[in-house]
Structures are given as structure tokens and as C-alpha cells.
GROMACS .gro file of C-alpha atoms in nm:
model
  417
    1UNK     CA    1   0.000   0.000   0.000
    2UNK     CA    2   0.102   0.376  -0.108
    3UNK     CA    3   0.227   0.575   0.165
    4UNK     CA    4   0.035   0.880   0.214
    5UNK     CA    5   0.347   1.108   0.252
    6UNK     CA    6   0.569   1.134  -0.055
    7UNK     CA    7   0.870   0.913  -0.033
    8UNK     CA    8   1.190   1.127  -0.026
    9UNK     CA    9   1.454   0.958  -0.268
   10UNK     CA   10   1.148   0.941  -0.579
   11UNK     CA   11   1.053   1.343  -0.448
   12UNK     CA   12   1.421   1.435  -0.420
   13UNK     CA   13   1.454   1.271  -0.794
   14UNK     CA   14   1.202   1.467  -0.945
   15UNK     CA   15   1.307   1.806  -0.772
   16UNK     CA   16   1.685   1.716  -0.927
   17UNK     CA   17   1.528   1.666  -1.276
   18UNK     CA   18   1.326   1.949  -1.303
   19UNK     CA   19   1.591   2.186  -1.156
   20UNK     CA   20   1.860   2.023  -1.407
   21UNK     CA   21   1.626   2.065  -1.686
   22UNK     CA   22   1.627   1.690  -1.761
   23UNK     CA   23   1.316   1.565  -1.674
   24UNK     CA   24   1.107   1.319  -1.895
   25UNK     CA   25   1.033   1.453  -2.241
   26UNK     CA   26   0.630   1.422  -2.358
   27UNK     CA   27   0.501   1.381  -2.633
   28UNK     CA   28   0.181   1.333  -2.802
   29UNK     CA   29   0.235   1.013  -2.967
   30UNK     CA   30   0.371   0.844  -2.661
   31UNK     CA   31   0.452   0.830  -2.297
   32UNK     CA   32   0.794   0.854  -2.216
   33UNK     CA   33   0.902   0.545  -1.976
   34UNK     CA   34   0.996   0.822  -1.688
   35UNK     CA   35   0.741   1.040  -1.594
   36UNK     CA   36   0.496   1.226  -1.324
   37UNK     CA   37   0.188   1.242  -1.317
   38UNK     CA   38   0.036   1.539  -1.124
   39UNK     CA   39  -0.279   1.685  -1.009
   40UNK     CA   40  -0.524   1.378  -1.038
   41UNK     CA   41  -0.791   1.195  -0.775
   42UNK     CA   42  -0.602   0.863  -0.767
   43UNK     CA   43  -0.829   0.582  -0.724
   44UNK     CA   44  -0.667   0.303  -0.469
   45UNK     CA   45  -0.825  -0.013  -0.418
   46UNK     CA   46  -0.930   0.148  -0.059
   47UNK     CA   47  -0.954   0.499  -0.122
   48UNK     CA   48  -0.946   0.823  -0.340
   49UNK     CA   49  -0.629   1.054  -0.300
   50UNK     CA   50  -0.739   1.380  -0.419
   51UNK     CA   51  -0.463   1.572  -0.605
   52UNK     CA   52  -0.222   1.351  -0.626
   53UNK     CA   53   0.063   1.315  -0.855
   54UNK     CA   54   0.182   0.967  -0.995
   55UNK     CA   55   0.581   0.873  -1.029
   56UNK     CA   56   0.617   0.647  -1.306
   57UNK     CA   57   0.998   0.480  -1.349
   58UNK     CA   58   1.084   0.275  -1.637
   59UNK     CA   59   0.709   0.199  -1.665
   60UNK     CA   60   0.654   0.123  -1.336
   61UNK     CA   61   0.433   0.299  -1.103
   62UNK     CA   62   0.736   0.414  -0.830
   63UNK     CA   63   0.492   0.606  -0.619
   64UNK     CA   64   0.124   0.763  -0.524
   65UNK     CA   65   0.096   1.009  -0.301
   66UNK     CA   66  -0.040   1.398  -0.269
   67UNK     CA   67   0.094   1.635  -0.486
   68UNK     CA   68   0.405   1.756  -0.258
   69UNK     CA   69   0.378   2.131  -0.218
   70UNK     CA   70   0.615   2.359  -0.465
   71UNK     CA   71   0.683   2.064  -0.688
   72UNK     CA   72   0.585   2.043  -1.069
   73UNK     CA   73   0.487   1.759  -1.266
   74UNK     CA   74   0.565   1.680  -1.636
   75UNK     CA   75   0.168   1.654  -1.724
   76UNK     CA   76  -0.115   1.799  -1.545
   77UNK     CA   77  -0.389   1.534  -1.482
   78UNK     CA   78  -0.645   1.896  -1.416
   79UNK     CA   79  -0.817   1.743  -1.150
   80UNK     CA   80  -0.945   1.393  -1.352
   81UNK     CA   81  -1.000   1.079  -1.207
   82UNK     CA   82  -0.658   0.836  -1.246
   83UNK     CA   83  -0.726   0.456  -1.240
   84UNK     CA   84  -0.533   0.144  -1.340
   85UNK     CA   85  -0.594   0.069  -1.667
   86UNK     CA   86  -0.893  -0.162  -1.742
   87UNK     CA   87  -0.837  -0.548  -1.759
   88UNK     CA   88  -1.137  -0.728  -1.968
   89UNK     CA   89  -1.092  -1.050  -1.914
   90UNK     CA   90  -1.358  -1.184  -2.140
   91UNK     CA   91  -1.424  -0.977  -2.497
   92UNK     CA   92  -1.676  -1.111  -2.761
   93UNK     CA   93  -1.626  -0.866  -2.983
   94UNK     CA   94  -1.357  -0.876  -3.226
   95UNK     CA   95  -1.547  -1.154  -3.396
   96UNK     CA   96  -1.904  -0.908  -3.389
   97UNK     CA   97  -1.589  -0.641  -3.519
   98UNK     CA   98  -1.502  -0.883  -3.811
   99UNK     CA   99  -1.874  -0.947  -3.942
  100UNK     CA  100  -2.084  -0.626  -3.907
  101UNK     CA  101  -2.364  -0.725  -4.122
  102UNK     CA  102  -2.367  -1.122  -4.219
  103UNK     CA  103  -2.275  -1.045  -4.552
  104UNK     CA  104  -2.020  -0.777  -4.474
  105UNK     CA  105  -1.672  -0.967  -4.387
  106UNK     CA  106  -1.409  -0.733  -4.299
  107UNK     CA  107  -0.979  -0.803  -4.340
  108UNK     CA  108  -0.871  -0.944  -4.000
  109UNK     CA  109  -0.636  -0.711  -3.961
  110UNK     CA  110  -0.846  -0.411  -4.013
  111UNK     CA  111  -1.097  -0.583  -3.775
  112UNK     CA  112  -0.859  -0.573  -3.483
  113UNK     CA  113  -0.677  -0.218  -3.523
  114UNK     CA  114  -1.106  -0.074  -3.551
  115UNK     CA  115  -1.176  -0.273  -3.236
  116UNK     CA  116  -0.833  -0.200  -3.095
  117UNK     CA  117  -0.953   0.157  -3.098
  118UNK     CA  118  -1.300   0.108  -2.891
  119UNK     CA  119  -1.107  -0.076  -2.640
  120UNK     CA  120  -0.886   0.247  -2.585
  121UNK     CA  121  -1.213   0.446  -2.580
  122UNK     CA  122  -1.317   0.257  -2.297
  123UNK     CA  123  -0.992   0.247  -2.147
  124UNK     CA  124  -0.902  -0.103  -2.165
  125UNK     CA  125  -0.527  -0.182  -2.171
  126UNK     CA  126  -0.536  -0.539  -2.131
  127UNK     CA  127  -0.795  -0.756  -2.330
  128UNK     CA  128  -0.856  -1.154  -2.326
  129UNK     CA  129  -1.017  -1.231  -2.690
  130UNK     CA  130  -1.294  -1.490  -2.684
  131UNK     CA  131  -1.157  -1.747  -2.896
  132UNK     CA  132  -1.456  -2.017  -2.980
  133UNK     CA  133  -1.309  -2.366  -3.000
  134UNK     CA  134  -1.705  -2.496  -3.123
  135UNK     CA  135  -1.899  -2.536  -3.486
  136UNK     CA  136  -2.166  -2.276  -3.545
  137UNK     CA  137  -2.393  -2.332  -3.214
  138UNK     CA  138  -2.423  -1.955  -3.149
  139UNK     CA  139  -2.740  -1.788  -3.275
  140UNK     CA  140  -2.586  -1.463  -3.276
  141UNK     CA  141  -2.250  -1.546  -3.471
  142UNK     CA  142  -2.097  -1.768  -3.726
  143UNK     CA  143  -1.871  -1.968  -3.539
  144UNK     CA  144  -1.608  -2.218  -3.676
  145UNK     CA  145  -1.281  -2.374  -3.586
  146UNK     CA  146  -1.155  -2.251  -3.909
  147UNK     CA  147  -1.282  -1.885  -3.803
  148UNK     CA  148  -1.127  -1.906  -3.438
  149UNK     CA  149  -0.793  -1.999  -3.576
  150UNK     CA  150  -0.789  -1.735  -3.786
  151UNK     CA  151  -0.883  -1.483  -3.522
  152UNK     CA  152  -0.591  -1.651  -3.285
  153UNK     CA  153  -0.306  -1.593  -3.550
  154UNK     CA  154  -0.471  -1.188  -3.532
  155UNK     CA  155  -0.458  -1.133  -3.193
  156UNK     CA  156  -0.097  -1.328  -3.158
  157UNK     CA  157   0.031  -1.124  -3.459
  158UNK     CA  158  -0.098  -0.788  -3.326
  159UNK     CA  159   0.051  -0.898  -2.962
  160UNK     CA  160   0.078  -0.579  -2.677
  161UNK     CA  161   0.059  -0.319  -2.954
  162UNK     CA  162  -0.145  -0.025  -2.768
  163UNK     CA  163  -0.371  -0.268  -2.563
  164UNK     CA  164  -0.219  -0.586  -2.441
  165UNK     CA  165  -0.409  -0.821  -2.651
  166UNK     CA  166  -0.482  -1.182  -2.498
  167UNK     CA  167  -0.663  -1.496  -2.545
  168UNK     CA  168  -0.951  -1.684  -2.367
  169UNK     CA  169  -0.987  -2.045  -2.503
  170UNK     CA  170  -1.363  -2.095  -2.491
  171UNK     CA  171  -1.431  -2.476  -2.545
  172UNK     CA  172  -1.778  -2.563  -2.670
  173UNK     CA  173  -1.741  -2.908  -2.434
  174UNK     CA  174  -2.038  -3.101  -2.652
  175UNK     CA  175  -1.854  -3.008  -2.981
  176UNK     CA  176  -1.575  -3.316  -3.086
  177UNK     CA  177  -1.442  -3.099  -3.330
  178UNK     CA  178  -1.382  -2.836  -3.099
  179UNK     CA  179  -1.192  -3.076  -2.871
  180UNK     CA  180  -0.993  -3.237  -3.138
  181UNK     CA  181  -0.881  -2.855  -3.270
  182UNK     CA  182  -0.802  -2.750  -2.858
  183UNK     CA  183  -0.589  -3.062  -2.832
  184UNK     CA  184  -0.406  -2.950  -3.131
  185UNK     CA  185  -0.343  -2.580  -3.036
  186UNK     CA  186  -0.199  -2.677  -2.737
  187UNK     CA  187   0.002  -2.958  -2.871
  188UNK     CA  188   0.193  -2.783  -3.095
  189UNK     CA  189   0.233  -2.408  -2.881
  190UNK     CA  190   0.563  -2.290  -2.734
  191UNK     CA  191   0.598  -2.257  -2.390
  192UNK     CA  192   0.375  -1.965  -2.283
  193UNK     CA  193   0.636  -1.825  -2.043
  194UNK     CA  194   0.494  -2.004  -1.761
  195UNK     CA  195   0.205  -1.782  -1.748
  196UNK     CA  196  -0.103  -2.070  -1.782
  197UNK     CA  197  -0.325  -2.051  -2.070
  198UNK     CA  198  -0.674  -1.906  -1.978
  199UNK     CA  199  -0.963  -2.166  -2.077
  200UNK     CA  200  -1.340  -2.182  -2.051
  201UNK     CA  201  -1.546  -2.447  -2.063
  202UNK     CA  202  -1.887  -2.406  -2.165
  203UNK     CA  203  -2.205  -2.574  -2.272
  204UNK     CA  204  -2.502  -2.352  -2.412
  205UNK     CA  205  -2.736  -2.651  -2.485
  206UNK     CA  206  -3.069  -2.489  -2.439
  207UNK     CA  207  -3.239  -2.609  -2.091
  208UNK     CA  208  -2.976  -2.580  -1.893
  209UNK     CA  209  -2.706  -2.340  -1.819
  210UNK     CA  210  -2.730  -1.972  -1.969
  211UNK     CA  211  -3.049  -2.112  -2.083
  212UNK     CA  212  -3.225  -2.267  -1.805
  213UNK     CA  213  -3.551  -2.129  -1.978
  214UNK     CA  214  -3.478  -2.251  -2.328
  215UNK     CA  215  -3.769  -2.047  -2.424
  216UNK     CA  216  -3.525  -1.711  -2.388
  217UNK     CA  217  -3.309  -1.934  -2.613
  218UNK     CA  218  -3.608  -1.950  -2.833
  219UNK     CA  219  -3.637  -1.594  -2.854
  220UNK     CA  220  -3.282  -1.508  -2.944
  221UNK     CA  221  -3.274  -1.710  -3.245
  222UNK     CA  222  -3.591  -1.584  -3.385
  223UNK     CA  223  -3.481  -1.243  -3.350
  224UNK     CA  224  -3.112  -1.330  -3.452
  225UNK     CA  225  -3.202  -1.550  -3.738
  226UNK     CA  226  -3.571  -1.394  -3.866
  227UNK     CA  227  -3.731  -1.737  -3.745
  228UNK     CA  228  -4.103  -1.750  -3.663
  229UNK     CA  229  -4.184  -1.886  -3.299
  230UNK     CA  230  -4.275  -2.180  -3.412
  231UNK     CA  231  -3.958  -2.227  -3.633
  232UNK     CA  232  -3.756  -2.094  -3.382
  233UNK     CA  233  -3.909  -2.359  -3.113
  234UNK     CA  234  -3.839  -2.658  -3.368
  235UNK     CA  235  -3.478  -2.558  -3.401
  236UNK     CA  236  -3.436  -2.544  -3.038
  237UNK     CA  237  -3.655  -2.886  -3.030
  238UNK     CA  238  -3.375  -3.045  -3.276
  239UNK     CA  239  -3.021  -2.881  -3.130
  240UNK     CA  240  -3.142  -3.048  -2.813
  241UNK     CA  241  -3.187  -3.383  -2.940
  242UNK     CA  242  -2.846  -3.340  -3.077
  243UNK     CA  243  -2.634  -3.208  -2.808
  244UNK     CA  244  -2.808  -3.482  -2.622
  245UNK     CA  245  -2.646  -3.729  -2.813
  246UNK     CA  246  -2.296  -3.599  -2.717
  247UNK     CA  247  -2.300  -3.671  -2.362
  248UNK     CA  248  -1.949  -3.869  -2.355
  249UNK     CA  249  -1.739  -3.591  -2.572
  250UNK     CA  250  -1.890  -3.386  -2.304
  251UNK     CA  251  -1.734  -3.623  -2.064
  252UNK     CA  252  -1.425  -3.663  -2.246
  253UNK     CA  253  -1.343  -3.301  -2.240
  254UNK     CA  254  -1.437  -3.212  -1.878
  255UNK     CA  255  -1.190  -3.494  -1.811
  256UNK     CA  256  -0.925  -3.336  -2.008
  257UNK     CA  257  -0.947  -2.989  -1.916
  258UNK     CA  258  -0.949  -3.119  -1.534
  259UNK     CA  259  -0.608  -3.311  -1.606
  260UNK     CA  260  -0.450  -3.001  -1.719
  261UNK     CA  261  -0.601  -2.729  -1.460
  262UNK     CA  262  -0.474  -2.954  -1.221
  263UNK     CA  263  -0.121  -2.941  -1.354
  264UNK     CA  264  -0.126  -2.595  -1.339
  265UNK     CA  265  -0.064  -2.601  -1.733
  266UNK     CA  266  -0.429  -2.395  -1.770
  267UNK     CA  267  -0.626  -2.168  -1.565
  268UNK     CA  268  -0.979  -2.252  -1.560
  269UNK     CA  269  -1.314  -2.086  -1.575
  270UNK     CA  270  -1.611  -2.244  -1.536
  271UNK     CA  271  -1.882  -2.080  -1.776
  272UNK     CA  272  -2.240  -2.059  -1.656
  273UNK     CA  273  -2.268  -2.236  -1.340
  274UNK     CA  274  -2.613  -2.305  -1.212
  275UNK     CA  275  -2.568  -2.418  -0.857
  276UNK     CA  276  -2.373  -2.515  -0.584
  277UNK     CA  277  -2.298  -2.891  -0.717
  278UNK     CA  278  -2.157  -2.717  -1.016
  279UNK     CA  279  -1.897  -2.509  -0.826
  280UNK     CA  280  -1.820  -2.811  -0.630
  281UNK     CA  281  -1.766  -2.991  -0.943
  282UNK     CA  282  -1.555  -2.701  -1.080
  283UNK     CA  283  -1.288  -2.655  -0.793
  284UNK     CA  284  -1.246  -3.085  -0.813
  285UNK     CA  285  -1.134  -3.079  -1.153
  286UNK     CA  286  -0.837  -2.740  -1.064
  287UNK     CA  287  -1.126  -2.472  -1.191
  288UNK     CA  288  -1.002  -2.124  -1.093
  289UNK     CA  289  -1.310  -1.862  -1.152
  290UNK     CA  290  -1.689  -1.925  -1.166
  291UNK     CA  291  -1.727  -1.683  -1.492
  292UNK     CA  292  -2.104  -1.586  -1.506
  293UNK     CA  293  -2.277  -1.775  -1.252
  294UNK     CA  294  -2.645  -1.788  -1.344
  295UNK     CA  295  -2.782  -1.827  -1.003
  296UNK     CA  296  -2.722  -1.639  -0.609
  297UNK     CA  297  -2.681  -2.026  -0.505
  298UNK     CA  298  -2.376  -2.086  -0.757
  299UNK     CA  299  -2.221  -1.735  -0.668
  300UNK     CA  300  -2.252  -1.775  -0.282
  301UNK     CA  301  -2.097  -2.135  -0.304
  302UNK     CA  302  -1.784  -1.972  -0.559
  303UNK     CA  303  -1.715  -1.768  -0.306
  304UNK     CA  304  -1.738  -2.005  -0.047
  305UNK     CA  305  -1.499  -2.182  -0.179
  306UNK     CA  306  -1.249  -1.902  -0.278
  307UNK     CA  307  -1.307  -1.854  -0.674
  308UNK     CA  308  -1.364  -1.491  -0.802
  309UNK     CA  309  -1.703  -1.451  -0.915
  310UNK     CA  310  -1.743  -1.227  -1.318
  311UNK     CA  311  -2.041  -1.080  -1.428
  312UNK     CA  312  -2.168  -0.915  -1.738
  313UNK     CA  313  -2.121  -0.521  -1.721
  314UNK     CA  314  -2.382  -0.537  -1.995
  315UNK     CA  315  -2.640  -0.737  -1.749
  316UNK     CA  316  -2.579  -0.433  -1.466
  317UNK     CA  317  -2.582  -0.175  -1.753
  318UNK     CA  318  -2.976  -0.331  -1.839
  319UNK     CA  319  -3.057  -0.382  -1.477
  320UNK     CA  320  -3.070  -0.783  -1.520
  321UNK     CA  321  -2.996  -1.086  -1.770
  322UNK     CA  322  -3.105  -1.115  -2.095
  323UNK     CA  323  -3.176  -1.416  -2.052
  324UNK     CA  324  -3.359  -1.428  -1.694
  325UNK     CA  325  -3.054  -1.512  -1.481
  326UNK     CA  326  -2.935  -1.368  -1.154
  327UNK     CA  327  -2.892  -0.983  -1.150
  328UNK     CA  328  -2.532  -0.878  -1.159
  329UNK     CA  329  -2.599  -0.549  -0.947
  330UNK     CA  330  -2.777  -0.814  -0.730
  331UNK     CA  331  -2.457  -1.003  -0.675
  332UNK     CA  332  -2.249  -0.659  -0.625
  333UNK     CA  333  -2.491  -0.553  -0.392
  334UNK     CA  334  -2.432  -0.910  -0.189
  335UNK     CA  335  -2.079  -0.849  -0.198
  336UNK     CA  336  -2.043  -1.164  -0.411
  337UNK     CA  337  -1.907  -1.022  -0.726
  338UNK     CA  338  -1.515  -0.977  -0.754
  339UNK     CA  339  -1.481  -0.880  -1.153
  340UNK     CA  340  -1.689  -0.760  -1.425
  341UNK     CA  341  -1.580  -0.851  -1.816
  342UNK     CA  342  -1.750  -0.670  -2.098
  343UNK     CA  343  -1.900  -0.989  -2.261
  344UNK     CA  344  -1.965  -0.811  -2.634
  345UNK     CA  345  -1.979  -0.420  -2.489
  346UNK     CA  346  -1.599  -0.288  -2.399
  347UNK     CA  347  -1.772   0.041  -2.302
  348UNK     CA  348  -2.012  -0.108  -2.051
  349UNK     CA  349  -1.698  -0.167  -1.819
  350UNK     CA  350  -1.636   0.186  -1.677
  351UNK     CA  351  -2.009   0.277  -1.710
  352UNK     CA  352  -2.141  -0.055  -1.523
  353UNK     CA  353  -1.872   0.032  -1.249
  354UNK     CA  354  -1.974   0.420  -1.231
  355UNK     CA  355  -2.346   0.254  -1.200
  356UNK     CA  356  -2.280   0.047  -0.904
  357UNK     CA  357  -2.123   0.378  -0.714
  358UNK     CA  358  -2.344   0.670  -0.830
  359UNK     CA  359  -2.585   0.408  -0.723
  360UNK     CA  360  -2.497   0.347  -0.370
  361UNK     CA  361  -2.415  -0.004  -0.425
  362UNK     CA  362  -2.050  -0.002  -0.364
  363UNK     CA  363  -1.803   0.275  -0.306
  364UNK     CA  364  -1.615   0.431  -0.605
  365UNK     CA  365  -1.301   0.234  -0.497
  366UNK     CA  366  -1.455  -0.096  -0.540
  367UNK     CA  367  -1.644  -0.035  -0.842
  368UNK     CA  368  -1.303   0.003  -1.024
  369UNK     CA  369  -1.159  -0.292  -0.859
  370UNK     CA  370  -1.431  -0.519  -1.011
  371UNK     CA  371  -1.275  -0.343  -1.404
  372UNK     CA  372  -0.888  -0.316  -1.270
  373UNK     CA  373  -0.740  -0.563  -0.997
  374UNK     CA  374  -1.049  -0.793  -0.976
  375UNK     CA  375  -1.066  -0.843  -1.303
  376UNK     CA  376  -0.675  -0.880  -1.339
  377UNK     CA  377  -0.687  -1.125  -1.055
  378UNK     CA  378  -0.964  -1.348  -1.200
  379UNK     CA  379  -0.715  -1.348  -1.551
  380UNK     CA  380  -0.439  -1.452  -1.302
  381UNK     CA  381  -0.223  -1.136  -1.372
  382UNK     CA  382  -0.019  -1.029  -1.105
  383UNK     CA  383   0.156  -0.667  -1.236
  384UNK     CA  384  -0.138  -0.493  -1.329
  385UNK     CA  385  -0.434  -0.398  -1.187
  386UNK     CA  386  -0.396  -0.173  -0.879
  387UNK     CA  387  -0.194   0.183  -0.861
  388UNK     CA  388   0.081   0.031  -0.641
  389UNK     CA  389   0.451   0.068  -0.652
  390UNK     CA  390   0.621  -0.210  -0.859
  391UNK     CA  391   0.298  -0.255  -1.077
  392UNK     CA  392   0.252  -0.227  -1.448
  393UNK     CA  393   0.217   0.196  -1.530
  394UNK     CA  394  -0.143   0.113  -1.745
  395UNK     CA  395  -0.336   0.423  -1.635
  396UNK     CA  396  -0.655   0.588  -1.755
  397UNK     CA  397  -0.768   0.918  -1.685
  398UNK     CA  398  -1.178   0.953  -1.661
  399UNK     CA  399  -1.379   1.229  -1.637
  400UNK     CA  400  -1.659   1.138  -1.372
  401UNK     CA  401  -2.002   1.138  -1.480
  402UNK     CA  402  -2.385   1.120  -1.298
  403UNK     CA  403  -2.376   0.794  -1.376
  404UNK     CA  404  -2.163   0.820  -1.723
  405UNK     CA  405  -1.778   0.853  -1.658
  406UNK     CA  406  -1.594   0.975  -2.008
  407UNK     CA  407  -1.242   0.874  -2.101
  408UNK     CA  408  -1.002   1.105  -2.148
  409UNK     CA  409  -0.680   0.941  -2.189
  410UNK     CA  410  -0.482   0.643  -2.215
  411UNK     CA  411  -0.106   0.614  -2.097
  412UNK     CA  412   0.012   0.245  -2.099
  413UNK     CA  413   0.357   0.113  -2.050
  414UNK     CA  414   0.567   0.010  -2.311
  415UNK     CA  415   0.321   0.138  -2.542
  416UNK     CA  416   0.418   0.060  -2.971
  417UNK     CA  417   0.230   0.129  -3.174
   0.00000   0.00000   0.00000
């Protein structure tokens, strides 16, 4: 935790610099690796320093504290809210970036640099890309191994660029193709640094799950696909009957995934969890997260047992699920939600947060923890997250709002562009 009185050797440092005219030079393309930050309401995970001024030293965060009288910083923050920058931990939308309209396929790598620019313009600095190891079972998307692996060599290729860009394995578990494809990918990948691959296991087979009440299922693909009710109801009727027959792959790949969260060589999220069995079933085969519980019986048990607990920021931006689950504000509210991801919506995650406080659900402090270190901790990232010495210098500057906050600017470390 910061110290609330400036420490001397970074203070005396900056004084030295600015009196031997060699403090950091700024520019507007990007921030120098040296630098202070001056004159901003720091958000800690405890508390809000008002004017306060930032240290940043080879871009690290070297110190928060209040702006020391008579000293000068190399940019004025003008009074604006200063928070880590924002972790999503589960993103949708680069393959919503790379169709538009279903006829209208962009080039991959236009796709990424147009969504690469929302994310900044919600402040995100580190993003984990949903990448859909399944064969066309969303109603909302056309999904395919071939698709995901071409969305994977994207985000690898475009690597920290100016948002860290990451990868969440999302494994359709009743799909054998999306197994056999998994098994591949991580067959033939290089060691990943030691830093476990994040993987999600999920099953959307209507009647269960997300879609407990396959008749919001129902209603998704008509309106996604132009079906009638009745149309809509027979498609459900024969997707069920299918996935049905799939029982053992699901089996199979539960199995699998268990043997290698349990190794440590994956970090595991359980997708949808219904109730407490679940969870129980989760943390027995190594799972790390419960990621979108649909119930206040599967959240209360997740954090029973120690897992952090994501919600939608869409589902607390709408007041409630789309599809008649449990109420993420509910869960906030409860004190049973750690993190918030954006789902398909990367500027939900600073509004849903700036909802919960203007709101009176949770203090400013913790509403930004859910988007920054909660987030970062559910991801299993360790140097990012929190304004703390030693940590990663991602920071964002907002402009509060009543409830709508407004990003101003974006200064990440090691920034290329």
C-alpha cells in the first residue's frame, strides 16, 4: 500500500530533474518510460487521494501520493480521475468487429486495429479475446474452428501493440471438433512463459445453463435469425436432441481440461454455473473462476470456496440478464461479485462500475476494482491492476459522470504502436 506522505529519494529525484532541466520529455504520440503524473484523484483499491501526482519509473508505477507542495509535474492530470488501466478478461467482440452485417466480412487485420480503438475508448489496456473452439452453435454469430484460428493468428500477430491483446480459449465441451482442434493448439504451442493458458469451458445446450428457460433461447434465435416462434421452437426442439447425443465428448473433455487445470498447465473458468454442485464440481477438476454464474446459489458457493465470481457489465448496464438469470448489481450488492468482463460491450466496463457507485451499491473504490485488480486477478495477472509501486504503469484518466464517466486518456507502459 502507497504511503500517504511522498517518499523522499522518488521526491528528491524529481526536484533534481526538473531543476537540471532533464526531466522526462512528452510527447503526443507516446509516454515517455519516466514520468509524473500530477494533479489527479487517484483511485486506490481502498480509497481516493485527491490531487495527487503519480511517479512512473521505467514503466513502473514508483509512487502515489499527494501532490508535494512547490513541486511540478511533467503533465497535469487537471483534477481527472486516475485509475489502473482496465483489464477485460472476457471480450466477444472482435469476432461481432469482423462481421458487421452477415454479408459484410471485414480483413482481419483491419478488424482488430477498428476494435483495438474502442477498447482504448473505454480504457481497456489489457484484453482476453474470446476465442470459440465450437462449430456454429451460437445464434448470434458464425462460429467455426476454421474462423477461431484465424482470429488466434490476429490477436498473436498484433501482440501488446497499444492494448495488451490476450486470449480466452472458450471450449464448446459437446462439440468433438472443438476438442480435437483444442488438443491440437496446445500440442503444438511454445511454452507460454509459464504464465497458464486461460480456458473456458462451456455448454449452451438450451435447458440448462445460460439457458435454463430454453424459451429465452427461443427468442434469441428468432430475432437473430428472422425465425417464426414456431420455427424458432423446432430448431431449439432439434439442437437439443443433438447435443443430447454428445454426452461422452462432453465427458471426455471435462476430463481433459481437469487433467490439465490440475497441472497448473491452464487456468480454468467455469462458464455458466447453475448451482452449488456445479462449483463443487468445478474446484475438483483445478477450476479457478466461476465466470457468469447464473444463479445467487452458484455465486454464494464460488465464493465459499475461494473462486472470483465475473459478471456481465452489460447485465448491470440493463438492470438484469437477458436471458432471466441472476442480477449482476444483485450479486455486487451481496458483496459476491469480484470482476466484471464486458462480454460483447468494452464500453459497458467503466459505465457498469460508475453505476454500481453513483448508485450506492459499492463505493467508487470498489467499483473500479471489479474493471482493474479484480478483473486482473480473475485473468491470473499479477503486475497490473492496482496503482501500487512495482505494478505495471497502465493508467486511464476519466472524467466522472452522474452515472456516465468519459475517457479522457490512455497512458500504458511500453506502449508501440
Amino acid at each position: 500500500m502507497q504511503s500517504e506522505l511522498a517518499n523522499e529519494s522518488v521526491l528528491s529525484s524529481v526536484l533534481t530533474e526538473q531543476a537540471s532541466g532533464t526531466s522526462a520529455r512528452w510527447t503526443l504520440g507516446l509516454p515517455p518510460a519516466d514520468y509524473v503524473l500530477g494533479h489527479v484523484r487517484a483511485v486506490l483499491p481502498d480509497r481516493v487521494v485527491d490531487d495527487a501526482w503519480i511517479a512512473v519509473r521505467d514503466g513502473r508505477i514508483a509512487e502515489v501520493a499527494p501532490q508535494p507542495a512547490g513541486s511540478e509535474a511533467d503533465v497535469d492530470g487537471a483534477g481527472l480521475l486516475c485509475v489502473p488501466g482496465v483489464v477485460d478478461v472476457h471480450s466477444d467482440g472482435l469476432e461481432r468487429e469482423i462481421l458487421p452485417r452477415p454479408s459484410a466480412r471485414l480483413p482481419w487485420e483491419f478488424a482488430i486495429l477498428s476494435f483495438e480503438g474502442k477498447l482504448r475508448a473505454a480504457g481497456v489496456t489489457t484484453v482476453f479475446h474470446g476465442a470459440s473452439f465450437e462449430e456454429g452453435t451460437s445464434p448470434s454469430t458464425q462460429r467455426s474452428i476454421a474462423r477461431t484460428l484465424e482470429l488466434i493468428v490476429t490477436v498473436t500477430a498484433r501482440g501488446t501493440a497499444p492494448v495488451d491483446h490476450r486470449l480466452l480459449h472458450r471450449l464448446d465441451v459437446r462439440s468433438p471438433e472443438g476438442i480435437a482442434a483444442l488438443r491440437e493448439r496446445f500440442d503444438t504451442l511454445p511454452d507460454p512463459d509459464g504464465m497458464p493458458l486461460l480456458v473456458s469451458h462451456e455448454d449452451h445446450t438450451p435447458g440448462q445453463g445460460q439457458y435454463a428457460d430454453r424459451r429465452h433461447y427461443e427468442r434469441y434465435v428468432a430475432g437473430t435469425r428472422g425465425l417464426s416462434d414456431g420455427e424458432a421452437k423446432d430448431h431449439v426442439d432439434q439442437l437439443i436432441v443433438e447435443r443430447e447425443g454428445r454426452l461422452t465428448v462432453r465427458e471426455e473433455a471435462l476430463d481433459w481440461l481437469g487433467r490439465l487445470a490440475r497441472s497448473g498447465a491452464i487456468r480454468l473458468l467455469g462458464h455458466d454455473p447453475a448451482s452449488a454442485v456445479e462449483i463443487d464440481e468445478l474446484v475438483a477438476r483445478g477450476g479457478s473462476v466461476a465466470e457468469f454464474p447464473t444463479t445467487l446459489e452458484a455465486a454464494e458457493a464460488a465464493r465459499e470456496r475461494g473462486l472470483p465470481v465475473i459478471a456481465g457489465a452489460p447485465n448491470v448496464l440493463r438492470g438484469g440478464s437477458h436471458a432471466g438469470n441472476v442480477s449482476g448489481s444483485d450479486l455486487a450488492s451481496r458483496g459476491l461479485l469480484t470482476a466484471l468482463a464486458s462480454d460483447y460491450l468494452p464500453s459497458g466496463l467503466t459505465a457498469a462500475a460508475f453505476l454500481l457507485a453513483t448508485r450506492g451499491v459499492m463505493s467508487l473504490p470498489a467499483a473500479i476494482a471489479l474493471i482493474t485488480g479484480g478483473a486482473a486477478e480473475a485473468a491470473g495477472l499479477t503486475d497490473r491492476g492496482r496503482l501500487d509501486a512495482g505494478l505495471r504503469a497502465d493508467l486511464v484518466l476519466l472524467q466522472a459522470g452522474d452515472p456516465w464517466p468519459v475517457v479522457r486518456s490512455v497512458l500504458r507502459a511500453e506502449e508501440t504502436f
